[in-house]
Amino acid sequence: MNYQVGIIGIGRVGLPLGLSLTKNGVKTIGFDINEQVIELVNNKKMPFKETGYDELMTKINFTATSDMSKIKEVENIIITVGTPLLAHIETDLTQLNAVLTGIAPFIQKGHNLILRSTVAPKTTWYVHHFLELKTGFKIGSDIFLSFCPERIAEGKALEELETLPQIIGSNDLQSGKKAEAVFSNLAKKIFHTDYTSAELVKLFNNIYRYINFSISNQFAIIAENYHVNVYEILRMANHDYPRGQISSPGFTAGTCLRKDFGMINETNPYSDLLLNAWKVNEYIPRFLVEKLMLQTTIYGKTIGVLGYSFKNDTDDTRDSLVPKMIRYISREVPKKLMIHEPNITGKLDGLFENESLQDTLKESDVIFIALNHTAFKMNIAQIIADAKDDCWFVDYWNVSGTDKIIFNKKDFKK
Ligand SMILES: NC(=O)c1ccc[n+]([C@@H]2O[C@H](COP(=O)([O-])OP(=O)(O)OC[C@H]3O[C@@H](n4cnc5c(N)ncnc54)[C@H](O)[C@@H]3O)[C@@H](O)[C@H]2O)c1
C-alpha cells in the first residue's frame, strides 16, 4: 500500500486531521470532490483559517486528489464529510451516501474504515450493513469498521488532536485494534466502546455545551424582564462559588452545536430539554433587535454589524446566528446596512460587502457588536471613540465591559 491513511472529505475536520497525522509520520492522502480545495492543498495553502496549519503545511508532504480509485492504495480510510441537519429534524446523509456509493467498488479485503463525521445514533450500523451488502465482505474478518468521533473545537485542532483522548466505537476486536493503530499516532489516551456509545459520546459533549449556553441566554432574558443586570448577577454568582460556573450569554451557533441536538431528536417525538435549549438559543437575535427597538428605531437608520462568522476569531460562517440577526434588522427597513468581519477577506457568503471597520463606525447610527472577536476586544475603546457621538451599541457579549446589552455612546463617556 502506498498510503497508511486516506481521508475522505478534507474540510475543517479532515484536513487538520490529515496534516496532523502526516506531521506525526503517518503517510496520508486526502480525497475530496471540491477541485478548488484540492488545488489549494496541493499548492500548500490552507483553504480556511485554522491556527498553526498554514506554517505546518509548507513543511510536510500532504497531497489531495479527487480520484477515488486511489482508495486501493490506502490501508485505512477515514470518512470526514459533512453531516448537516435538514430543516425537518433529520440528518442529511447525502455526502456520506455519496462517499459510500463511490468507494464501495474499490474496497478490498483488509481495508479498515473509520467513520469520523458526527452522526445520529445507529448511523454506524447503517454504514456497517451498507458496506457488507455492497462489497460482499464481512466486517470483523474481511474488512474493518469503527466510529471514532472528532471532538476538536475549530481553531484548536493542532493542539487538541494530540491532547484529547480518542474514542473508538467498534463491533469487533479486530476493527478496534486497527483504529487504535491509526489514532495512537496522535492520542495518548484511547477508550474502546461500541458504535452507538461512541456516537453518543460526541453528541453528549456538544449537546451539554449547547444546553449550558442556553441556560445563560435564558438567564439574560429573565434578568431583562426584571430590568436588572445579567452580567453583574453572573459575576457575583460565579465569584468564589465552588459549585459550577455559569457561562456568559452569547450567540450559540455553528454547524456542530446547532445541529447535534437534532440528531437525537430524530428519534424522539416529545418536547424535551434539548428542543427547548434550541428555542432559547435561536431566539437571541430576535431578542436583541426587539430590545434595541425599545430605545431607538432601526427604520431609516444606518446599521453597522461587527462580526459575521459563527464564533470568535474564525472565518467559518456556517450556521452563524449573525445572518439571522441581519434578516431581523432588515425587516425593520434600515436605510443602509454595513457589515464588517475582520476574519474574512472579500464578500460575506457572496451576499454582503465586507465593509471596512472605519467606514462602518463612521456611518452607523447603531452598531451591533455581534461577536467577541479578539480584534474587537483589543480595540474596543477605539471602536467606541470612532463611532458617531450619539451612536447606539448592542453588545450582548459585553465586549465593551459596560455591563449593558444596549447603551448609547454618550452614556459610555459618562
Ligand atoms: N467543523 C468542526 O469543528 C467539527 C468538529 C467536530 C466534528 N465535526 C463533524 O465533522 C464532519 C465534517 O465537518 P467539517 O466541518 O469538516 O465539514 P466541511 O464541509 O468543512 O468538510 C467536508 C468536506 O467533505 C467534502 N465532500 C463532500 N462530499 C464528498 C464526497 N462525496 N467525496 C469526497 N469529499 C466530499 C467537501 O467538499 C468538504 O471539503 C461533520 O459531520 C461535522 O459535524 C466538525
Coordinates of C-alpha atoms and ligand atoms in Angstrom, one line a residue:
M1 CA 0.0 0.0 0.0
N2 CA 1.3 3.5 -0.9
Y3 CA -0.6 5.3 2.0
Q4 CA -1.3 4.3 5.6
V5 CA -4.3 6.6 5.7
G6 CA -6.7 8.2 3.2
I7 CA -9.0 10.9 4.5
I8 CA -12.3 11.4 2.5
G9 CA -13.5 15.0 2.9
I10 CA -10.6 17.4 3.6
G11 CA -12.7 20.1 5.2
R12 CA -12.4 21.7 8.6
V13 CA -12.1 18.3 10.2
G14 CA -10.5 16.2 7.6
L15 CA -7.7 18.5 6.5
P16 CA -6.3 19.3 10.0
L17 CA -6.5 15.5 10.8
G18 CA -4.6 14.6 7.7
L19 CA -2.0 17.2 8.3
S20 CA -1.5 16.2 12.0
L21 CA -1.2 12.6 11.0
T22 CA 1.4 13.5 8.4
K23 CA 3.2 15.6 10.9
N24 CA 3.4 12.5 13.2
G25 CA 4.9 10.4 10.4
V26 CA 1.8 8.7 9.0
K27 CA 1.8 8.7 5.2
T28 CA -1.6 10.2 4.5
I29 CA -3.5 11.3 1.4
G30 CA -6.7 13.5 1.2
F31 CA -9.7 12.9 -1.0
D32 CA -12.3 15.5 -1.9
I33 CA -14.8 16.4 -4.7
N34 CA -14.0 20.1 -4.4
E35 CA -11.3 20.8 -7.0
Q36 CA -10.6 24.2 -5.7
V37 CA -9.8 22.8 -2.2
I38 CA -7.6 20.1 -3.8
E39 CA -5.7 22.7 -5.8
L40 CA -5.1 24.9 -2.8
V41 CA -4.0 22.0 -0.7
N42 CA -1.6 20.7 -3.4
N43 CA -0.1 24.2 -3.6
K44 CA 0.4 24.0 0.2
K45 CA -2.2 26.6 1.0
M46 CA -4.9 26.3 3.7
P47 CA -8.4 26.8 2.3
F48 CA -9.6 28.2 5.6
K49 CA -8.3 29.6 8.9
E50 CA -7.0 27.1 11.4
T51 CA -4.3 28.2 13.8
G52 CA -0.9 26.8 13.1
Y53 CA -1.6 24.8 9.9
D54 CA -0.5 27.5 7.4
E55 CA 3.0 27.0 8.5
L56 CA 2.8 23.2 9.1
M57 CA 1.5 22.7 5.6
T58 CA 4.6 24.2 4.0
K59 CA 6.9 21.9 6.0
I60 CA 5.3 18.5 5.3
N61 CA 4.2 16.4 2.3
F62 CA 0.5 16.1 2.2
T63 CA -1.4 15.9 -1.1
A64 CA -5.0 15.5 -2.2
T65 CA -7.0 14.1 -5.1
S66 CA -10.5 13.6 -6.4
D67 CA -9.6 10.2 -7.9
M68 CA -11.4 7.8 -5.6
S69 CA -9.8 4.7 -7.3
K70 CA -6.7 5.7 -5.3
I71 CA -8.5 4.2 -2.3
K72 CA -7.0 0.9 -3.5
E73 CA -3.6 2.4 -2.5
V74 CA -4.7 3.2 1.1
E75 CA -4.7 1.0 4.2
N76 CA -7.0 2.9 6.5
I77 CA -9.9 5.0 5.2
I78 CA -11.2 7.8 7.4
I79 CA -14.5 9.5 6.4
T80 CA -14.9 13.1 7.4
V81 CA -17.6 14.5 5.1
G82 CA -20.3 16.9 6.3
T83 CA -23.5 15.7 8.0
P84 CA -25.7 18.7 8.3
L85 CA -29.3 18.7 9.7
L86 CA -32.2 19.1 7.3
A87 CA -34.9 21.6 8.3
H88 CA -37.1 18.5 9.1
I89 CA -35.0 17.4 12.1
E90 CA -33.3 14.7 10.1
T91 CA -29.6 14.2 9.4
D92 CA -28.7 14.9 5.8
L93 CA -26.7 11.9 4.8
T94 CA -26.3 13.0 1.2
Q95 CA -22.5 13.4 1.5
L96 CA -22.0 10.2 3.4
N97 CA -24.1 8.2 1.0
A98 CA -22.2 9.6 -2.0
V99 CA -18.9 8.5 -0.3
L100 CA -20.1 5.0 0.5
T101 CA -21.5 4.5 -3.0
G102 CA -18.3 6.0 -4.6
I103 CA -15.8 3.9 -2.6
A104 CA -17.7 0.5 -2.5
P105 CA -16.3 -0.7 -5.8
F106 CA -12.7 0.0 -4.6
I107 CA -13.0 -1.7 -1.2
Q108 CA -10.6 -4.6 -0.9
K109 CA -10.1 -7.3 1.7
G110 CA -8.1 -5.9 4.6
H111 CA -9.4 -2.3 4.3
N112 CA -10.0 -0.6 7.6
L113 CA -12.8 2.1 7.5
I114 CA -13.3 4.7 10.2
L115 CA -16.3 7.0 10.2
R116 CA -15.4 10.3 11.9
S117 CA -18.3 12.6 10.8
T118 CA -20.7 13.4 13.6
V119 CA -23.7 11.1 13.1
A120 CA -27.0 10.3 14.7
P121 CA -27.1 7.1 16.9
K122 CA -27.2 3.9 14.9
T123 CA -25.7 5.5 11.7
T124 CA -22.5 3.4 12.0
W125 CA -24.8 0.3 12.0
Y126 CA -26.3 1.7 8.7
V127 CA -22.7 2.1 7.3
H128 CA -21.9 -1.5 8.5
H129 CA -24.9 -3.0 6.8
F130 CA -24.4 -0.9 3.6
L131 CA -20.7 -2.0 3.3
E132 CA -21.4 -5.7 3.9
L133 CA -24.2 -5.7 1.3
K134 CA -22.4 -3.7 -1.4
T135 CA -19.0 -5.2 -1.0
G136 CA -19.8 -8.8 -0.1
F137 CA -17.1 -8.6 2.6
K138 CA -17.8 -9.4 6.3
I139 CA -16.9 -6.7 8.8
G140 CA -14.5 -8.0 11.5
S141 CA -12.9 -10.6 9.3
D142 CA -12.6 -9.3 5.7
I143 CA -12.8 -5.6 6.3
F144 CA -13.0 -3.5 9.4
L145 CA -15.1 -0.6 10.7
S146 CA -15.1 1.8 13.6
F147 CA -16.8 5.1 14.6
C148 CA -14.2 7.5 16.1
P149 CA -15.7 10.9 16.7
E150 CA -13.9 14.2 16.1
R151 CA -14.2 16.4 19.2
I152 CA -11.8 19.3 18.4
A153 CA -13.0 22.9 18.6
E154 CA -12.3 24.9 15.4
G155 CA -9.2 27.0 15.9
K156 CA -7.7 24.5 18.4
A157 CA -7.2 21.4 16.1
L158 CA -3.4 21.5 16.1
E159 CA -3.3 21.2 19.9
E160 CA -6.4 19.2 20.6
L161 CA -5.8 16.4 18.0
E162 CA -2.7 15.5 20.1
T163 CA -4.2 16.0 23.6
L164 CA -7.9 14.9 23.5
P165 CA -8.5 11.2 24.2
Q166 CA -9.8 9.3 21.2
I167 CA -12.9 7.3 21.4
I168 CA -13.1 4.1 19.3
G169 CA -16.5 2.5 18.8
S170 CA -16.3 -0.9 17.1
N171 CA -18.4 -4.0 17.0
D172 CA -15.4 -6.5 16.9
L173 CA -12.0 -6.7 18.4
Q174 CA -10.0 -6.5 15.1
S175 CA -11.7 -3.3 14.0
G176 CA -11.0 -1.7 17.4
K177 CA -7.3 -2.7 17.2
K178 CA -6.9 -1.4 13.6
A179 CA -8.5 2.0 14.6
E180 CA -6.2 2.2 17.6
A181 CA -3.2 1.6 15.4
V182 CA -4.2 4.8 13.5
F183 CA -5.1 7.0 16.4
S184 CA -2.3 6.0 18.7
N185 CA -0.1 8.1 16.3
L186 CA -1.9 11.1 17.8
A187 CA -3.6 10.4 21.1
K188 CA -2.1 9.4 24.4
K189 CA -5.4 8.0 25.8
I190 CA -7.8 5.8 23.9
F191 CA -11.2 4.4 25.0
H192 CA -12.8 1.5 23.3
T193 CA -16.6 1.1 23.2
D194 CA -19.4 0.1 20.8
Y195 CA -20.7 2.0 17.8
T196 CA -23.7 3.6 19.5
S197 CA -21.9 4.7 22.7
A198 CA -19.1 6.3 20.7
E199 CA -21.8 8.2 18.6
L200 CA -23.4 9.4 21.9
V201 CA -20.1 10.5 23.4
K202 CA -19.7 13.1 20.7
L203 CA -23.4 14.1 20.8
F204 CA -23.4 14.4 24.6
N205 CA -20.2 16.5 24.6
N206 CA -21.8 19.0 22.1
I207 CA -25.3 19.0 23.5
Y208 CA -24.1 19.6 27.0
R209 CA -22.4 22.8 25.8
Y210 CA -25.4 23.8 23.8
I211 CA -27.7 23.4 26.8
N212 CA -25.3 25.2 29.1
F213 CA -25.1 28.2 26.8
S214 CA -28.9 28.2 26.5
I215 CA -29.2 28.5 30.3
S216 CA -27.0 31.6 30.2
N217 CA -29.2 33.0 27.4
Q218 CA -32.3 32.2 29.3
F219 CA -30.9 34.0 32.4
A220 CA -30.2 37.0 30.2
I221 CA -33.8 37.1 29.1
I222 CA -35.0 36.6 32.7
A223 CA -32.8 39.4 34.0
E224 CA -34.0 41.8 31.3
N225 CA -37.6 41.1 32.3
Y226 CA -36.8 42.2 35.8
H227 CA -34.8 45.2 34.5
V228 CA -31.6 44.0 36.2
N229 CA -28.1 43.5 35.0
V230 CA -27.3 39.9 34.0
Y231 CA -23.5 40.4 33.7
E232 CA -23.3 41.7 37.3
I233 CA -25.5 38.9 38.6
L234 CA -23.4 36.2 36.8
R235 CA -20.2 37.8 38.1
M236 CA -21.5 37.6 41.7
A237 CA -23.0 34.2 41.2
N238 CA -19.7 32.8 39.9
H239 CA -17.2 34.6 42.2
D240 CA -15.5 32.1 44.6
Y241 CA -18.6 29.9 44.3
P242 CA -17.5 26.3 44.3
R243 CA -20.4 24.6 42.6
G244 CA -20.4 25.3 38.9
Q245 CA -19.6 28.3 36.9
I246 CA -22.3 29.9 34.7
S247 CA -21.2 30.8 31.2
S248 CA -21.6 34.3 29.8
P249 CA -24.6 34.9 27.4
G250 CA -23.8 34.9 23.7
F251 CA -24.8 33.7 20.3
T252 CA -24.7 29.9 20.4
A253 CA -24.4 28.6 16.9
G254 CA -22.1 26.9 14.4
T255 CA -22.5 23.8 12.4
C256 CA -21.9 21.4 15.3
L257 CA -23.7 22.9 18.3
R258 CA -26.8 23.9 16.3
K259 CA -27.4 20.5 14.7
D260 CA -26.3 17.9 17.1
F261 CA -29.4 18.1 19.4
G262 CA -31.4 17.3 16.3
M263 CA -29.6 14.0 15.7
I264 CA -31.1 12.8 19.0
N265 CA -34.4 14.4 18.4
E266 CA -34.8 12.5 15.1
T267 CA -35.9 9.6 17.2
N268 CA -37.9 11.5 19.9
P269 CA -41.3 12.8 19.2
Y270 CA -41.7 14.6 22.5
S271 CA -40.7 18.1 23.6
D272 CA -37.5 17.8 25.7
L273 CA -34.8 19.9 27.3
L274 CA -32.7 19.7 24.0
L275 CA -35.5 21.2 21.9
N276 CA -36.1 24.0 24.5
A277 CA -32.4 24.8 24.5
W278 CA -32.7 25.2 20.7
K279 CA -35.6 27.6 21.1
V280 CA -33.8 29.8 23.6
N281 CA -30.6 30.0 21.6
E282 CA -32.4 30.6 18.4
Y283 CA -34.4 33.5 19.9
I284 CA -31.4 35.6 20.9
P285 CA -31.0 37.5 17.5
R286 CA -34.7 38.5 17.7
F287 CA -34.4 39.4 21.4
L288 CA -31.5 41.8 20.6
V289 CA -33.4 43.5 17.8
E290 CA -36.5 43.9 19.9
K291 CA -34.6 45.2 22.9
L292 CA -32.9 47.8 20.7
M293 CA -36.2 49.0 19.4
L294 CA -37.3 49.8 23.0
Q295 CA -34.6 52.5 22.9
T296 CA -34.4 53.7 19.3
T297 CA -35.7 52.8 15.8
I298 CA -34.0 50.9 13.0
Y299 CA -36.2 52.3 10.3
G300 CA -34.4 54.7 8.0
K301 CA -31.1 54.4 10.0
T302 CA -27.7 53.2 9.1
I303 CA -27.0 50.0 11.0
G304 CA -23.5 48.5 11.4
V305 CA -22.8 44.9 12.3
L306 CA -19.4 43.9 13.6
G307 CA -18.7 40.2 13.1
Y308 CA -20.4 37.7 10.8
S309 CA -18.9 34.3 11.4
F310 CA -20.3 31.7 13.8
K311 CA -18.0 32.3 16.8
N312 CA -15.0 34.4 17.7
D313 CA -11.8 34.5 15.6
T314 CA -13.0 32.1 12.9
D315 CA -13.7 32.6 9.2
D316 CA -16.4 29.9 9.3
T317 CA -19.8 31.4 8.7
R318 CA -21.8 28.1 8.6
D319 CA -24.9 28.2 10.9
S320 CA -23.8 31.6 12.3
L321 CA -26.7 33.5 14.0
V322 CA -25.5 36.8 12.7
P323 CA -27.1 36.4 9.3
K324 CA -30.3 35.6 11.1
M325 CA -30.0 38.8 13.2
I326 CA -29.3 40.7 9.9
R327 CA -32.6 39.4 8.5
Y328 CA -34.5 40.7 11.5
I329 CA -32.7 44.0 11.2
S330 CA -33.7 44.2 7.5
R331 CA -37.3 43.6 8.3
E332 CA -37.3 46.9 10.2
V333 CA -36.2 48.6 6.9
P334 CA -32.9 50.4 7.8
K335 CA -31.6 53.0 5.3
K336 CA -28.3 51.1 5.0
L337 CA -26.7 48.0 6.4
M338 CA -22.9 47.8 6.8
I339 CA -21.1 44.6 8.0
H340 CA -17.5 44.3 9.0
E341 CA -15.9 40.8 9.5
P342 CA -12.2 41.0 10.2
N343 CA -11.5 37.3 9.8
I344 CA -12.8 37.2 6.2
T345 CA -11.4 38.8 3.0
G346 CA -14.0 39.8 0.4
K347 CA -17.7 39.3 0.2
L348 CA -19.6 37.6 3.1
D349 CA -21.3 34.4 1.9
G350 CA -21.5 36.1 -1.6
L351 CA -24.3 38.2 -0.1
F352 CA -22.8 41.2 1.6
E353 CA -19.9 43.6 1.1
N354 CA -17.3 43.3 3.8
E355 CA -17.1 47.0 4.7
S356 CA -14.0 48.5 6.4
L357 CA -14.2 49.0 10.2
Q358 CA -13.6 52.7 9.8
D359 CA -16.4 53.2 7.3
T360 CA -18.8 51.1 9.4
L361 CA -18.1 53.1 12.5
K362 CA -18.2 56.5 10.7
E363 CA -21.6 56.0 9.1
S364 CA -23.6 53.9 11.5
D365 CA -26.4 55.2 13.8
V366 CA -26.5 51.8 15.6
I367 CA -23.6 49.3 16.0
F368 CA -24.3 45.6 16.8
I369 CA -21.1 44.0 18.2
A370 CA -22.3 40.6 17.1
L371 CA -19.2 38.7 18.1
N372 CA -16.5 38.7 20.7
H373 CA -13.6 38.6 18.2
T374 CA -10.2 39.4 19.7
A375 CA -9.9 42.2 17.1
F376 CA -12.9 43.9 18.7
K377 CA -11.9 43.2 22.3
M378 CA -8.4 44.6 21.8
N379 CA -9.7 47.8 20.1
I380 CA -12.9 48.4 21.9
A381 CA -12.0 51.9 23.3
Q382 CA -11.1 53.0 19.7
I383 CA -14.2 51.4 18.2
I384 CA -16.4 53.4 20.6
A385 CA -14.3 56.5 20.1
D386 CA -14.6 56.3 16.3
A387 CA -18.4 55.8 16.3
K388 CA -20.8 58.7 15.9
D389 CA -21.3 60.8 19.1
D390 CA -24.9 59.6 19.7
C391 CA -24.4 56.0 18.3
W392 CA -26.3 53.2 20.0
F393 CA -24.5 50.0 20.7
V394 CA -25.9 46.5 21.1
D395 CA -23.2 44.4 22.9
Y396 CA -24.6 41.1 24.0
W397 CA -21.1 39.7 24.6
N398 CA -20.2 42.6 26.8
V399 CA -17.1 43.3 24.7
S400 CA -17.3 46.9 25.9
G401 CA -17.2 45.9 29.6
T402 CA -20.1 48.3 30.2
D403 CA -22.3 45.5 31.6
K404 CA -25.1 46.8 29.3
I405 CA -26.7 44.9 26.4
I406 CA -27.8 48.2 24.9
F407 CA -26.0 51.6 25.5
N408 CA -25.5 54.9 23.9
K409 CA -22.0 56.3 23.3
K410 CA -23.0 59.3 25.4
D411 CA -23.7 57.1 28.4
F412 CA -20.4 55.3 27.9
K413 CA -18.5 58.6 28.1
K414 CA -20.2 59.3 31.5
Ligands
LIG1 N1 -16.0 21.8 12.0 C1 -15.8 21.3 13.2 O1 -15.2 22.0 14.1 C2 -16.2 19.9 13.6 C3 -15.8 19.4 14.8 C4 -16.1 18.1 15.1 C5 -16.9 17.3 14.3 N2 -17.3 17.8 13.1 C6 -18.1 17.0 12.2 O2 -17.2 16.6 11.1 C7 -17.8 16.4 9.9 C8 -17.2 17.3 8.8 O3 -17.3 18.6 9.2 P1 -16.5 19.8 8.5 O4 -16.7 21.0 9.3 O5 -15.1 19.3 8.3 O6 -17.2 19.9 7.1 P2 -16.7 20.6 5.8 O7 -17.9 20.9 5.0 O8 -15.7 21.6 6.1 O9 -15.9 19.4 5.1 C9 -16.5 18.4 4.4 C10 -15.6 18.1 3.1 O10 -16.1 16.9 2.5 C11 -16.1 17.1 1.1 N3 -17.0 16.2 0.5 C12 -18.4 16.3 0.4 N4 -18.8 15.2 -0.3 C13 -17.8 14.5 -0.6 C14 -17.6 13.2 -1.3 N5 -18.7 12.6 -1.8 N6 -16.4 12.8 -1.5 C15 -15.3 13.4 -1.1 N7 -15.4 14.6 -0.4 C16 -16.6 15.1 -0.2 C17 -16.5 18.6 0.9 O11 -16.1 19.1 -0.3 C18 -15.7 19.3 2.1 O12 -14.4 19.7 1.7 C19 -19.3 16.8 10.2 O13 -20.0 15.6 10.5 C20 -19.2 17.7 11.4 O14 -20.4 17.6 12.2 C21 -17.0 19.1 12.7

